Short mmCIF file of C-alpha atoms in Angstrom, two decimals:
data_model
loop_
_atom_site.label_atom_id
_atom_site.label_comp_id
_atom_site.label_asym_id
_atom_site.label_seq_id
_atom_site.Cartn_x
_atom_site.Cartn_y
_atom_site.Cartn_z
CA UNK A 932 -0.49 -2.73 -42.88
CA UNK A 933 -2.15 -3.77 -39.78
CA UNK A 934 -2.21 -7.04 -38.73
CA UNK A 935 -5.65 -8.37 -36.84
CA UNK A 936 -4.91 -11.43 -34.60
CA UNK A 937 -8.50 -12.86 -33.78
CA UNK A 938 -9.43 -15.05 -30.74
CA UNK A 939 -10.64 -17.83 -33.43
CA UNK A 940 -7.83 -18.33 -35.09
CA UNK A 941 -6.71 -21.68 -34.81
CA UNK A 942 -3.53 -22.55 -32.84
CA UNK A 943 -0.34 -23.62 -34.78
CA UNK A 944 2.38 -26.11 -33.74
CA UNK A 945 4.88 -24.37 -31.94
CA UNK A 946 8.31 -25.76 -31.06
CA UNK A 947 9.53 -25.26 -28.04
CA UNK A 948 12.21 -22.95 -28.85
CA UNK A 949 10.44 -20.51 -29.19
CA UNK A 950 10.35 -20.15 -25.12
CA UNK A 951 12.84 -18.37 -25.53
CA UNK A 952 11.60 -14.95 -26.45
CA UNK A 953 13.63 -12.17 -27.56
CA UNK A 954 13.11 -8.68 -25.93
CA UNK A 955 14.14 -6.86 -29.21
CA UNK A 956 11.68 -9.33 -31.33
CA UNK A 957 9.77 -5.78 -32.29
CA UNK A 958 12.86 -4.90 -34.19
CA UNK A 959 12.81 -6.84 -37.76
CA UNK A 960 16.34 -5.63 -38.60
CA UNK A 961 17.84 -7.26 -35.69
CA UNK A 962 16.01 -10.20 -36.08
CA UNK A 963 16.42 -10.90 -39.97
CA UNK A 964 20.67 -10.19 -39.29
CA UNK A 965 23.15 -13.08 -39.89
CA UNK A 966 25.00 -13.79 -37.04
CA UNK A 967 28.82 -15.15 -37.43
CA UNK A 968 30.37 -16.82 -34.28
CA UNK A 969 34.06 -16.93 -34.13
CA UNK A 970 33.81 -18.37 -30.67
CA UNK A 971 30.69 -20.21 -30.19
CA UNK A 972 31.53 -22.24 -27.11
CA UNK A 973 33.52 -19.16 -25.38
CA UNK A 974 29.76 -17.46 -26.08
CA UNK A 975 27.66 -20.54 -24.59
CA UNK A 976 30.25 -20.66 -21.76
CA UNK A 977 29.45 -16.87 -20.80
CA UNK A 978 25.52 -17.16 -21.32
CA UNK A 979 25.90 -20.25 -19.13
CA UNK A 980 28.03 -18.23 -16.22
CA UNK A 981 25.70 -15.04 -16.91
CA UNK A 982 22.68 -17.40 -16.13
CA UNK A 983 24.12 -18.90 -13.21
CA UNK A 984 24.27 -15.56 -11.26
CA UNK A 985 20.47 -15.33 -11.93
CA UNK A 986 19.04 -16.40 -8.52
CA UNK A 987 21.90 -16.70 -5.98
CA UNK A 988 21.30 -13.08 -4.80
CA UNK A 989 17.72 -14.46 -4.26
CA UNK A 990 17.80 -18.01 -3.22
CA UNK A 991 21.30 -17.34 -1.34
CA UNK A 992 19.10 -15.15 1.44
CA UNK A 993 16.83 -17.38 2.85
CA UNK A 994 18.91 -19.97 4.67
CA UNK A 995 20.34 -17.32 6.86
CA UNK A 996 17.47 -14.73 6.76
CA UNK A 997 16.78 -15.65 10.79
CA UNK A 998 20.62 -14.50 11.18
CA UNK A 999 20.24 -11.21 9.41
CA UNK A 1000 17.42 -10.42 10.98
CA UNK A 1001 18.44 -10.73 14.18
CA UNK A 1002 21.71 -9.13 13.25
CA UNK A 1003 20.07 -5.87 12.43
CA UNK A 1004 16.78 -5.89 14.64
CA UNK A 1005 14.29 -6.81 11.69
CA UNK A 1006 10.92 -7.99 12.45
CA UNK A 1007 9.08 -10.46 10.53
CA UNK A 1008 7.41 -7.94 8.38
CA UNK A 1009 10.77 -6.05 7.62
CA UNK A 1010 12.22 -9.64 6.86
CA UNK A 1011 8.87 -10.07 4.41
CA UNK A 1012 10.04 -6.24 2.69
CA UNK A 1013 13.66 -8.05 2.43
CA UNK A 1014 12.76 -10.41 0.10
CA UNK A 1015 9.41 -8.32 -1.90
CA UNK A 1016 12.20 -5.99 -2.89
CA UNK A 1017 14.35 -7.91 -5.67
CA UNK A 1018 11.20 -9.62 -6.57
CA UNK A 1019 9.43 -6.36 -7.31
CA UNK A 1020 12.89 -4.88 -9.02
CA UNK A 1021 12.15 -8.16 -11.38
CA UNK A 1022 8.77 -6.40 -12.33
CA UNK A 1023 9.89 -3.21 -12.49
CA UNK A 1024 12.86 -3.21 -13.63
CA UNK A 1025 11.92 -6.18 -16.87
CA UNK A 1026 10.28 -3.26 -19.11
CA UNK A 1027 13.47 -1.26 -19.87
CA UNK A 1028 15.70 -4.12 -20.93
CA UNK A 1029 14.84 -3.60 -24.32
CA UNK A 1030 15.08 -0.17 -24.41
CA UNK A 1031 18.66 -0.45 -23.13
CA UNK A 1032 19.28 -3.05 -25.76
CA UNK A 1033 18.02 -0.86 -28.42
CA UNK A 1034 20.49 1.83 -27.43
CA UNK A 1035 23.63 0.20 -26.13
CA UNK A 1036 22.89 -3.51 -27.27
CA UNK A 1037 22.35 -6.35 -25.53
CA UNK A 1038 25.95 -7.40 -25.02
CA UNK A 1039 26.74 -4.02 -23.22
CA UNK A 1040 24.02 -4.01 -21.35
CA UNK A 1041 24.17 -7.34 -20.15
CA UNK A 1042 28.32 -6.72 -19.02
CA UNK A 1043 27.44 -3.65 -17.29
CA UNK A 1044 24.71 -4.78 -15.32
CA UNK A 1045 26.68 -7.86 -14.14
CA UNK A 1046 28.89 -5.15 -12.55
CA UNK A 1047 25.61 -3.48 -10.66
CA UNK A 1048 24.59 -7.12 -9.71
CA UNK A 1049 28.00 -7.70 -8.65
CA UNK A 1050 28.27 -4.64 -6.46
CA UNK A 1051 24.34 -4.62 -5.16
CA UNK A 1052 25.78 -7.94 -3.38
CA UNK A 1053 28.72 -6.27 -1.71
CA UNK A 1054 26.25 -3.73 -0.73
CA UNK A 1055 23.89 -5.92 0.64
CA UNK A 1056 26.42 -7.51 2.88
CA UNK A 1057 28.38 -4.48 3.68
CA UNK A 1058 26.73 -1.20 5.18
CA UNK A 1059 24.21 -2.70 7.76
CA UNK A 1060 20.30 -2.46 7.27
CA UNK A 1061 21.00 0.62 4.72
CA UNK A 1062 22.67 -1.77 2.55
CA UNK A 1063 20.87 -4.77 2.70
CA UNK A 1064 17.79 -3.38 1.56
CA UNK A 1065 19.38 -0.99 -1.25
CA UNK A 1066 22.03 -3.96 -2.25
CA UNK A 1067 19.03 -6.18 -2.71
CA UNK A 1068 16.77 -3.55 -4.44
CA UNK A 1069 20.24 -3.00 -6.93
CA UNK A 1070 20.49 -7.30 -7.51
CA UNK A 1071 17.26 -7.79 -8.06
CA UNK A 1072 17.20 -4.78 -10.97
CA UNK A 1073 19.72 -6.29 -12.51
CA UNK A 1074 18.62 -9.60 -12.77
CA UNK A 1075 15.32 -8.77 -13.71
CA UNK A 1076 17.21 -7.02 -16.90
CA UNK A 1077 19.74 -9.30 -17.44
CA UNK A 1078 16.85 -12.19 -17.57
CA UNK A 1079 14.68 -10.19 -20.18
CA UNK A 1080 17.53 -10.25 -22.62
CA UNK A 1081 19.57 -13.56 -22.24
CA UNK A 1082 16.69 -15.73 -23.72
CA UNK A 1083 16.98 -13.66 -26.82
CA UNK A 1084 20.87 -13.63 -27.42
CA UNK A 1085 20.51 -17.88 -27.09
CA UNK A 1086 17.37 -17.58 -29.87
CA UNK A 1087 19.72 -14.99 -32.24
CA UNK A 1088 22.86 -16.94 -32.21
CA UNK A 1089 22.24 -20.28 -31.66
CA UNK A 1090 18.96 -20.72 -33.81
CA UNK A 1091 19.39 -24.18 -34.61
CA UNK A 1092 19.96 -25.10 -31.26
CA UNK A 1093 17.87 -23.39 -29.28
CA UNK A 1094 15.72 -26.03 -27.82
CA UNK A 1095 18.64 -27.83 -26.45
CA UNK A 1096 20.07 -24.90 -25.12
CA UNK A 1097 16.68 -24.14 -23.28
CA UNK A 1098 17.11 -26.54 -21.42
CA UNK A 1099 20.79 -25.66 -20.74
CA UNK A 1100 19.76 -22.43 -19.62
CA UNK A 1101 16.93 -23.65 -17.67
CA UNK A 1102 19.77 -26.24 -15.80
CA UNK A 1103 22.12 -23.25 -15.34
CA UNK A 1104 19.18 -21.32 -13.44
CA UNK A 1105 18.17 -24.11 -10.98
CA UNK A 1106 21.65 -25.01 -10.70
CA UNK A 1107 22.37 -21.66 -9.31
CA UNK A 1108 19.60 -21.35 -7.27
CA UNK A 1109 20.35 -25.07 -5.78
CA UNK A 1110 23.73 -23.67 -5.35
CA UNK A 1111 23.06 -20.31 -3.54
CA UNK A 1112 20.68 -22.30 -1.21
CA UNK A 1113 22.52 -25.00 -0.30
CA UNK A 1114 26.08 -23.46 0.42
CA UNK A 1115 25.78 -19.91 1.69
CA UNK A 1116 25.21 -21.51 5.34
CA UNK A 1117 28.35 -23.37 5.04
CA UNK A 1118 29.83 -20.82 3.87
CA UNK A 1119 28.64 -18.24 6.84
CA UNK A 1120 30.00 -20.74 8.89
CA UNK A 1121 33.53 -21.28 7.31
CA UNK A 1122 33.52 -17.21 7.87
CA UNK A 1123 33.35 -17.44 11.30
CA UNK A 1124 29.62 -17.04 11.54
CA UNK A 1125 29.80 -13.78 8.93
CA UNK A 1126 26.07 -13.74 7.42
CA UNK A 1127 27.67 -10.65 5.07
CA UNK A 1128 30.78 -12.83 4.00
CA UNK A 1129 28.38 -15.85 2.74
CA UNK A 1130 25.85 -13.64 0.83
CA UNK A 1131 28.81 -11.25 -0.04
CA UNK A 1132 30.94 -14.50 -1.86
CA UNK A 1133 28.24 -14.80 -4.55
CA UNK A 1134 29.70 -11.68 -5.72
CA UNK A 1135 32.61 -13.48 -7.03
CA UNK A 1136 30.77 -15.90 -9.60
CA UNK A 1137 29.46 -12.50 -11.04
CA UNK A 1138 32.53 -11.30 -11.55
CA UNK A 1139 33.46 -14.33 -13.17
CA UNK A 1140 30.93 -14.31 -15.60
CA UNK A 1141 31.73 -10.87 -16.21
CA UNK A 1142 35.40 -11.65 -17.20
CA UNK A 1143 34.01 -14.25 -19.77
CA UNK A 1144 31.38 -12.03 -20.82
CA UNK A 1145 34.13 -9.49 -21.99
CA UNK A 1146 34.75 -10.38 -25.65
CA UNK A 1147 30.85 -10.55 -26.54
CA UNK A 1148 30.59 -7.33 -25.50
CA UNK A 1149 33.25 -5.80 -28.06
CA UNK A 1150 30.89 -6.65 -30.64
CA UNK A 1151 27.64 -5.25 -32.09
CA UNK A 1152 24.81 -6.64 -33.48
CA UNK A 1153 23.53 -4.40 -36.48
CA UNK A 1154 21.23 -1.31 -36.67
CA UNK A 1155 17.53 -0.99 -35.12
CA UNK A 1156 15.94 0.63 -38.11
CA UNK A 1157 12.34 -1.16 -38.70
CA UNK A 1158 10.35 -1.67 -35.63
CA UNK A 1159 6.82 -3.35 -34.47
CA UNK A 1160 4.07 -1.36 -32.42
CA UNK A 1161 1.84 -3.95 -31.08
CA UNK A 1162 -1.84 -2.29 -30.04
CA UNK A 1163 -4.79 -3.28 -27.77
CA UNK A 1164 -2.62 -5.71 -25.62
CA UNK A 1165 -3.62 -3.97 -22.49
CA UNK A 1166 -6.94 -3.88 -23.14
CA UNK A 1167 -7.43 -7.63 -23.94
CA UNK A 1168 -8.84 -10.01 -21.21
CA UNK A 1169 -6.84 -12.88 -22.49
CA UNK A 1170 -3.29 -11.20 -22.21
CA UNK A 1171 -4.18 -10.56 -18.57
CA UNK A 1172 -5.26 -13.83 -17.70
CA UNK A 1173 -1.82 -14.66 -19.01
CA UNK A 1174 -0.22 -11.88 -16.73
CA UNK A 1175 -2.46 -12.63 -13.65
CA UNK A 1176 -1.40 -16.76 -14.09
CA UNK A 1177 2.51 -16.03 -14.29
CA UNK A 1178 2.26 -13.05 -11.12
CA UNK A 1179 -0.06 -15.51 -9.30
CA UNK A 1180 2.48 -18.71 -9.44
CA UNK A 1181 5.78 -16.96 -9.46
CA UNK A 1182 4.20 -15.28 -5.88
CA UNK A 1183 4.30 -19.16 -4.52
CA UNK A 1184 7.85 -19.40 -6.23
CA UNK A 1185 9.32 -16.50 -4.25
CA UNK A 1186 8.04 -17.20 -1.31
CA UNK A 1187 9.99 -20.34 -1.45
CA UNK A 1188 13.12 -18.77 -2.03
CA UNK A 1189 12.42 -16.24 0.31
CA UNK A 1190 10.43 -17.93 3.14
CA UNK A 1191 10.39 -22.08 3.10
CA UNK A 1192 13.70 -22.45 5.06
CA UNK A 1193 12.40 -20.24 7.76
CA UNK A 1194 9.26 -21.97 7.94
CA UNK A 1195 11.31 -25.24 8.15
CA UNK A 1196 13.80 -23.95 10.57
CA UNK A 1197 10.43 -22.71 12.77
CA UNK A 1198 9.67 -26.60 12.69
CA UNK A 1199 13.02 -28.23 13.80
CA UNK A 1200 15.75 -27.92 11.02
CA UNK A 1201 18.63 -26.56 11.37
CA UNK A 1202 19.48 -23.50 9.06
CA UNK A 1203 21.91 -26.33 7.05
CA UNK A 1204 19.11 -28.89 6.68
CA UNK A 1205 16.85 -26.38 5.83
CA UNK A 1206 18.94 -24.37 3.26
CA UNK A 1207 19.50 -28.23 1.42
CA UNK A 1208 15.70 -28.83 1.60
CA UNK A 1209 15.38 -25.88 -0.93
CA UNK A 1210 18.25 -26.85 -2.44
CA UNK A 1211 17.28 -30.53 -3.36
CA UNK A 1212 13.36 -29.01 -4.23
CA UNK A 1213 14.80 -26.73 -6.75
CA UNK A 1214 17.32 -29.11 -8.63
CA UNK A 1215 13.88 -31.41 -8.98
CA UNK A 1216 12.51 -28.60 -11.08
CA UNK A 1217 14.32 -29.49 -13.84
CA UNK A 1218 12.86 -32.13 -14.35
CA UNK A 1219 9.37 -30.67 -14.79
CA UNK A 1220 10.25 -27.67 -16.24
CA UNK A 1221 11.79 -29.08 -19.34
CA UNK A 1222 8.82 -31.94 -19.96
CA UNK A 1223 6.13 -29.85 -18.48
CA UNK A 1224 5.64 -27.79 -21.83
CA UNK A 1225 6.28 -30.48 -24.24
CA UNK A 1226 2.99 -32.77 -22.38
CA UNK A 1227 1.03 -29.38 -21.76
CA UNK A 1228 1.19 -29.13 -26.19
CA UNK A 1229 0.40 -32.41 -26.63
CA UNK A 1230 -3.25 -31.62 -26.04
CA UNK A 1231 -6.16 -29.65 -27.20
CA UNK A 1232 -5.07 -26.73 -24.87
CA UNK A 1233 -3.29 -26.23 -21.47
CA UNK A 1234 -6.21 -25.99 -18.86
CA UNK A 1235 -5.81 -29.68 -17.47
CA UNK A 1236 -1.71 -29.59 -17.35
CA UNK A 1237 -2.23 -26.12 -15.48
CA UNK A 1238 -4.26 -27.49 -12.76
CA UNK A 1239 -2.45 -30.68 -12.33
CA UNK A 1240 0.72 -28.35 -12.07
CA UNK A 1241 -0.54 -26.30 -9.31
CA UNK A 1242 -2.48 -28.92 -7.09
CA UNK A 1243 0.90 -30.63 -6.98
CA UNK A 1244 2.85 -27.22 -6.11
CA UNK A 1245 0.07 -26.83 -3.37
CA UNK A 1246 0.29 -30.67 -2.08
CA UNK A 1247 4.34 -30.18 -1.72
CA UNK A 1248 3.41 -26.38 0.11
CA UNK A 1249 1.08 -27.99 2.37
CA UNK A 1250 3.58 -30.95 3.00
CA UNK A 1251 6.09 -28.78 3.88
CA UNK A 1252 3.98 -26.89 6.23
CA UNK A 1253 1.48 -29.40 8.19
CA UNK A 1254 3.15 -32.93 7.31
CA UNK A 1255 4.94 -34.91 9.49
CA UNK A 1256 8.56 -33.79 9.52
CA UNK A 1257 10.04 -37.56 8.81
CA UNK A 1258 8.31 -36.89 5.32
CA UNK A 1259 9.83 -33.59 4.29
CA UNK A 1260 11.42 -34.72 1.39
CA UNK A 1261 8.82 -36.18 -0.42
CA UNK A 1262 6.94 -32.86 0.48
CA UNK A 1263 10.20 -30.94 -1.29
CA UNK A 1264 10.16 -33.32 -4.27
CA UNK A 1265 6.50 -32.67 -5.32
CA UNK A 1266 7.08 -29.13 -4.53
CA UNK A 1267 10.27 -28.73 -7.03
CA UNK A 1268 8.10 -30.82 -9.15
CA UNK A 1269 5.20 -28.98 -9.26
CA UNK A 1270 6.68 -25.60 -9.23
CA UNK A 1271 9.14 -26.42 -12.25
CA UNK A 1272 5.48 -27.35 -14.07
CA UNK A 1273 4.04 -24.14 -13.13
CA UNK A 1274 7.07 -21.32 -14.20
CA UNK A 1275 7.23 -23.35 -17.48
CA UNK A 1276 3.66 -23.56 -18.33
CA UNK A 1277 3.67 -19.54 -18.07
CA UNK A 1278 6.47 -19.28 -20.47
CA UNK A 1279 4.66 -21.44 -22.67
CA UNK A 1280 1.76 -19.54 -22.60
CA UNK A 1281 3.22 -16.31 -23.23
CA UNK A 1282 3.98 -18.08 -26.42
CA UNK A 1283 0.81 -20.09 -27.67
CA UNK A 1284 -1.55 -17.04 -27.11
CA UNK A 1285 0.50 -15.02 -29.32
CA UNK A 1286 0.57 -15.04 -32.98
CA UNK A 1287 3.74 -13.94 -34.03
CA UNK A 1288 7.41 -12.69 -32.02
CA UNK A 1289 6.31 -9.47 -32.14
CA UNK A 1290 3.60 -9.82 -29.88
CA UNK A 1291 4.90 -12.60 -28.23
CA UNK A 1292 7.30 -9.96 -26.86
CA UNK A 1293 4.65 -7.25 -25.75
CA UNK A 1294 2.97 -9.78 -24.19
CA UNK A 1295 5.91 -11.42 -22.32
CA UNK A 1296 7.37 -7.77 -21.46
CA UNK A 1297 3.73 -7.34 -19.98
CA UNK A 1298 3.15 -11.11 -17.89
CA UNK A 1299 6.88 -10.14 -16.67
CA UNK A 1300 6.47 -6.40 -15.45
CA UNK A 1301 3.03 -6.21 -14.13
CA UNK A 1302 3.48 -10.42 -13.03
CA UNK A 1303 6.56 -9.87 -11.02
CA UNK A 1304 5.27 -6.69 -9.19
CA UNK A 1305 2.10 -8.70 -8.04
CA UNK A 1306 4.69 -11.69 -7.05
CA UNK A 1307 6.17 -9.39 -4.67
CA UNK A 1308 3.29 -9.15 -2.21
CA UNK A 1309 3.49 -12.73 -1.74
CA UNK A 1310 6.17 -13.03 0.10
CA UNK A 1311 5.74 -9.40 2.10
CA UNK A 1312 2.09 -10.84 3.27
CA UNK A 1313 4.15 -14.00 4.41
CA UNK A 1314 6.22 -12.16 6.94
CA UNK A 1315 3.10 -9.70 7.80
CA UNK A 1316 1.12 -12.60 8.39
CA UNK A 1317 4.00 -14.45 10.43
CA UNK A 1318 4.47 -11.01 12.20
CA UNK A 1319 0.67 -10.88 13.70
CA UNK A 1320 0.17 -14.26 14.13
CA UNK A 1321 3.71 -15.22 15.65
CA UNK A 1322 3.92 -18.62 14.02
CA UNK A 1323 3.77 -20.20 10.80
CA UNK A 1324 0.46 -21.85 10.80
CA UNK A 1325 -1.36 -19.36 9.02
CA UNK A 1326 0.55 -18.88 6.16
CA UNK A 1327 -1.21 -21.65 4.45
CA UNK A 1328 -4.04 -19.55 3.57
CA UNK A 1329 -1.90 -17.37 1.93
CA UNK A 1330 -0.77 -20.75 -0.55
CA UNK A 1331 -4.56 -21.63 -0.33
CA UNK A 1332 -5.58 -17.87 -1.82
CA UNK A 1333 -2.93 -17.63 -3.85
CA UNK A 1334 -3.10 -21.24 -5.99
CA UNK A 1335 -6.49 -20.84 -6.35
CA UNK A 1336 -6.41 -17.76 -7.61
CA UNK A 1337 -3.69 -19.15 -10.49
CA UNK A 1338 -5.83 -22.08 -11.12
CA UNK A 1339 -8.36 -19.75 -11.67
CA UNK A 1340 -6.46 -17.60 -14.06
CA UNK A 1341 -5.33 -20.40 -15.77
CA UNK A 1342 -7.94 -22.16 -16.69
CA UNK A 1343 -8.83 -18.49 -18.62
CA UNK A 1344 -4.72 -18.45 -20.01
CA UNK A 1345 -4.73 -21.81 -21.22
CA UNK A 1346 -7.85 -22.00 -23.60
CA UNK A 1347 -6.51 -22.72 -27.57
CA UNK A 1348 -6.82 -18.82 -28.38
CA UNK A 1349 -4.73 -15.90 -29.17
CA UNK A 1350 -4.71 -12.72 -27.82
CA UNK A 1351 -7.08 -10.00 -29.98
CA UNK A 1352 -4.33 -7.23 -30.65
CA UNK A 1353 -3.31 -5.39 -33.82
CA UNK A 1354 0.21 -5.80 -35.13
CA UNK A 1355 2.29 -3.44 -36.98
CA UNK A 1356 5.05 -1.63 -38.51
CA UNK A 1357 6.02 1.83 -37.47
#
């Protein structure tokens, strides 16, 4: 029996737990299973470590990105390629995570791509030009997998909890990236000056997490007999204005983590200062990103809390590019601020334009695959544009193009509607 979801139908409450979507939501068996925990906290301590190792191979690049490129005789525009690749590997790479669950599990998968994340860092810092560009195609691959189906795993086994722990999982993601961005020039410099031993040592917190990870992945989680085909999704103007919002304002994301210490290094930092900027303006995102969705429900729809979001994000862009330097960190502050608003608000909407899990995990699969591969132009035009026009100046019009463009997007996305698709049993 078919299931019509019509564009009328009013909105329900949703808790915020259910932003954490599960990848293998199409498959009832899996989600109607009992789960028994003998070890609950030796499980929230691995999902924890696994989530920690989800943006140091990203953030961890940009402090010394001036030093690897002029290690291995990259221009600007190569240095823009540098960081589009994991980004794009996020997009790419999102879609089969639940097809790899559905064979291996998610347990399995999630151990043995540690390992590929693990080694696409040693690669990265270990075989010249060659390697950094395959290492960093391998890392991001694997985290764009691994972050598909850790949200899920939290929603299955901790039900009861999973509000709290989206927030815990939210803190372990900033934390890393605060981490990675703050200490891998410190750590290049305890090396001796070694770009390739500081990005290379965040190879050792996956390996970590990969020891603790061990046990869960001894155990399986049930048969995948009765499954969900959810039609029309593609076709539906809504879902895209979803997809276009979350591609459109992670593009301004990653081209912070790849781009806003050289652009502050271009203006007088030095690669520390710069690298603790980023730092401090990601830890801030926690903030937002755990109150921005609660505030954003508390209304009629989401149009007004998704352009307050992204004016800030621009203000803190433009800050950080124009202002006086004396005021950076203000600038970095209402940056963290407003980006933590943004990434959250898309997650949200992934879930208040769907009606049930099932399509709420078509249509996150979708805003994830197809938003991902857009974010990765963002920050290859970034190093293009810095290429041709030799300085930095320029690159505001690229913020400019692309917040407008999400504003625009979201003010479609965040109307009270659901997406018009047909749901149903196969």
């Amino acid at each position: 029996m078919a299931e019509s979801i019509t564009r009328n139908t009013p909105l329900p409450e949703r808790d915020l737990d259910e932003l954490l979507i599960d990848a293998e939501a199409d498959d009832e068996q899996v989600q109607q299973q009992p789960v028994l925990l003998r070890r609950p906290w030796l499980l929230l301590l691995g999902l924890v470590l696994v989530a920690l190792n989800l943006r140091p191979a990203l953030s961890g690049m940009a402090p010394v990105l001036g030093q690897v490129s002029a290690g291995l005789g990259l221009n600007a525009s190569l240095a823009g390629l540098l960081t589009t690749l994991p980004v794009l590997c996020l997009g790419l790479f999102a879609p089969l995570a639940p097809v790899l669950a559905r064979r291996f599990g998610s347990e399995r998968v999630i151990l043995g791509i540690l390992a590929s994340l693990a080694l696409g860092i040693v690669v990265r810092s270990s075989f010249g030009a060659i390697g950094v560009f395959f290492g960093s195609l391998m890392a991001g691959a694997s985290i764009g997998i691994i972050g598909v189906l850790l949200p899920g795993i939290v929603k299955r086994d901790f039900p009861q909890h999973a509000g709290t722990l989206t927030g815990v999982y939210t803190m372990a993601l900033c934390l890393g990236a605060a981490m990675a961005a703050g200490a891998t020039v410190p750590l290049t410099q305890r090396f001796d000056g070694s770009w390739a031993l500081g990005l290379g040592f965040w190879a050792v917190p996956a390996l970590l997490a990969m020891l603790v990870w061990l046990p869960q992945a001894r155990q399986g989680h049930g048969l995948h007999k009765v499954a969900y085909r959810v039609r029309g999704l593609w076709r539906d103007p809504l879902a895209w204005q979803v997809t276009l919002y979350m591609g459109l304002q992670s593009s301004l994301a990653y081209i912070v983590f790849g781009w806003l210490p050289s652009i502050l290094i271009g203006r007088g930092l030095s690669p520390t200062e710069a690298g603790l900027v980023l730092s401090g303006s990601v830890i801030v995102q926690l903030v937002s990103s755990l109150s921005a969705p609660w505030l954003a429900t508390r209304g009629k729809d989401q149009r007004l809390a998704i352009v307050v979001v992204m004016l800030i994000t621009l203000a803190g862009l433009f800050g950080c590019l124009y202002a006086p330097i004396s005021g950076l960190w203000g600038w970095a502050v209402l940056l963290g601020l407003g980006q933590g608003g943004t990434f959250a608000l898309a997650l949200t909407l992934i879930v208040l334009r769907s009606k049930d899990a099932h399509v709420a995990a078509n249509l996150s699969s979708m805003a994830q695959g197809v938003g991902y591969t857009l974010a990765s132009m963002g920050p290859f035009a970034v190093g293009l544009v810095h290429d041709l026009s030799g300085g930095w100046a320029a690159v505001g019009w690229i913020f400019a193009v692309l917040g407008l463009g999400a504003i625009v997007f979201g003010l479609g996305a965040g109307r009270a509607m659901h997406v018009q698709v047909n749901s149903e049993k196969v």
